[in-house]
Amino acid sequence: MAPRTVPTAPRKMPPQKGARPQVVITTTPPKPTASSPQPAPLPPDFYGMFKHAMKRDSNQVILAVLQRPMFAQAAIGLCGTAKSFPGTMADCARFLGTIGWQFADQADFPVLADQKGLYDALSVILPLLDHQAAVDSLDVKAFFTFADAIIQIKGSRREAQHQRDIEEVGFLPIPPSVLGSDPHPHLETASRARGL
């Protein structure tokens, strides 16, 4: 017996006086049932985002980052993917190296270092990776160069901001873990913080 099909043939509407007949195509969409599985959402395409966020030359060297937030989001996602990669940390480093981190120059690095979450993602993934994987591969070495540069730029900026805060306010900001239950941490002076 043939399966029952939904009629999709055109049917004619009754003609109106002085008008042409209209043709209406009727279809019935399938009704969702409670037992029908919903398709799982697709994960983001971090490599595609990475590719579209920059301009490359014919040798795949990155000439410019065109969309910095998208680049940062893609880099963060790729680092997360590498962390969950089943294999050794050398395999994770090789995976990140295959993406293509070779920059023509480092002019975008200071701006990229300010992108939200990029410094944190690189700071977490870098100590986990096997740095010996960079010995054999220029691509892996390019990733380590990029990550080290971003971490160094952000670290030096934090240190400079810390020094400006000390000079401007005249005291050392002390983290709450050191202070304990001091009700007036803002009264801590530089001399008292150094134990003088």
Coordinates of C-alpha atoms in Angstrom, one line a residue, residues 26-139:
T26 CA -2.3 24.3 -0.1
T27 CA 0.2 22.4 1.9
T28 CA 0.0 21.1 5.4
P29 CA 3.2 21.3 7.4
P30 CA 3.9 18.3 9.6
K31 CA 2.6 18.7 13.1
P32 CA 5.4 18.4 15.8
T33 CA 4.9 15.6 18.2
A34 CA 6.1 15.3 21.7
S35 CA 8.2 12.2 20.7
S36 CA 10.0 13.9 17.8
P37 CA 13.5 14.8 18.8
Q38 CA 14.6 18.4 18.6
P39 CA 17.8 18.9 16.7
A40 CA 20.7 19.7 18.9
P41 CA 22.1 23.2 18.4
L42 CA 25.4 23.3 16.5
P43 CA 28.5 24.5 18.3
P44 CA 30.0 27.8 17.1
D45 CA 32.5 27.5 14.2
F46 CA 35.5 29.1 15.9
Y47 CA 37.8 28.4 13.0
G48 CA 35.3 30.1 10.6
M49 CA 35.1 33.1 12.9
F50 CA 38.8 33.2 13.1
K51 CA 39.2 33.2 9.4
H52 CA 36.6 35.9 8.8
A53 CA 37.9 38.2 11.4
M54 CA 41.2 38.9 9.6
K55 CA 42.8 39.6 6.3
R56 CA 45.5 37.2 5.1
D57 CA 47.9 37.2 2.2
S58 CA 48.4 34.3 -0.2
N59 CA 50.8 32.6 2.2
Q60 CA 48.2 32.7 5.0
V61 CA 50.1 35.3 7.0
I62 CA 47.8 37.6 8.9
L63 CA 48.1 41.1 7.6
A64 CA 45.4 42.7 9.8
V65 CA 42.7 41.8 12.2
L66 CA 39.5 43.4 10.9
Q67 CA 37.1 42.4 13.6
R68 CA 38.9 42.3 16.9
P69 CA 36.0 41.1 19.2
M70 CA 35.2 38.2 16.7
F71 CA 39.0 37.4 16.6
A72 CA 39.2 37.3 20.4
Q73 CA 36.0 35.2 20.7
A74 CA 37.3 32.7 18.1
A75 CA 40.8 32.5 19.9
I76 CA 39.1 32.0 23.2
G77 CA 36.9 29.2 21.7
L78 CA 39.9 27.6 20.0
C79 CA 41.8 27.6 23.3
G80 CA 38.8 26.0 25.0
T81 CA 38.6 23.4 22.3
A82 CA 42.3 22.6 22.7
K83 CA 41.9 22.2 26.4
S84 CA 39.2 19.6 25.9
F85 CA 41.1 17.9 23.1
P86 CA 41.6 14.2 23.9
G87 CA 45.3 13.7 23.7
T88 CA 48.6 14.9 25.1
M89 CA 49.3 18.6 25.7
A90 CA 51.7 18.4 22.7
D91 CA 48.7 17.4 20.6
C92 CA 46.8 20.4 21.9
A93 CA 49.7 22.7 21.0
R94 CA 49.9 21.2 17.5
F95 CA 46.1 21.7 17.1
L96 CA 46.4 25.4 18.0
G97 CA 49.4 25.7 15.7
T98 CA 47.6 24.3 12.7
I99 CA 45.1 27.2 12.8
G100 CA 47.7 29.8 11.6
W101 CA 48.9 32.4 14.0
Q102 CA 51.6 34.0 11.8
F103 CA 51.3 37.7 11.8
A104 CA 53.0 40.1 9.3
D105 CA 53.7 42.5 12.2
Q106 CA 52.6 42.9 15.8
A107 CA 50.9 46.3 15.3
D108 CA 47.5 44.9 16.4
F109 CA 48.8 43.1 19.5
P110 CA 48.3 46.0 21.9
V111 CA 44.7 46.4 20.8
L112 CA 44.1 42.7 20.8
A113 CA 45.4 42.5 24.4
D114 CA 42.5 44.7 25.5
Q115 CA 39.9 42.3 24.1
K116 CA 37.7 40.9 26.9
G117 CA 38.7 37.4 27.9
L118 CA 41.6 36.9 25.5
Y119 CA 44.4 37.4 28.1
D120 CA 42.6 35.1 30.6
A121 CA 42.1 32.3 28.0
L122 CA 45.8 32.5 26.9
S123 CA 47.0 32.7 30.5
V124 CA 45.1 29.5 31.3
I125 CA 46.0 27.5 28.2
L126 CA 49.7 28.4 27.9
P127 CA 51.0 26.7 31.0
L128 CA 49.1 23.5 30.1
L129 CA 50.7 23.2 26.7
D130 CA 53.8 21.3 25.9
H131 CA 56.3 23.9 24.8
Q132 CA 58.6 21.2 23.2
A133 CA 56.0 20.9 20.4
A134 CA 57.2 24.3 19.2
V135 CA 60.7 23.0 18.5
D136 CA 59.6 21.0 15.5
S137 CA 56.9 23.3 14.1
L138 CA 57.0 26.9 13.1
D139 CA 53.2 27.1 13.3

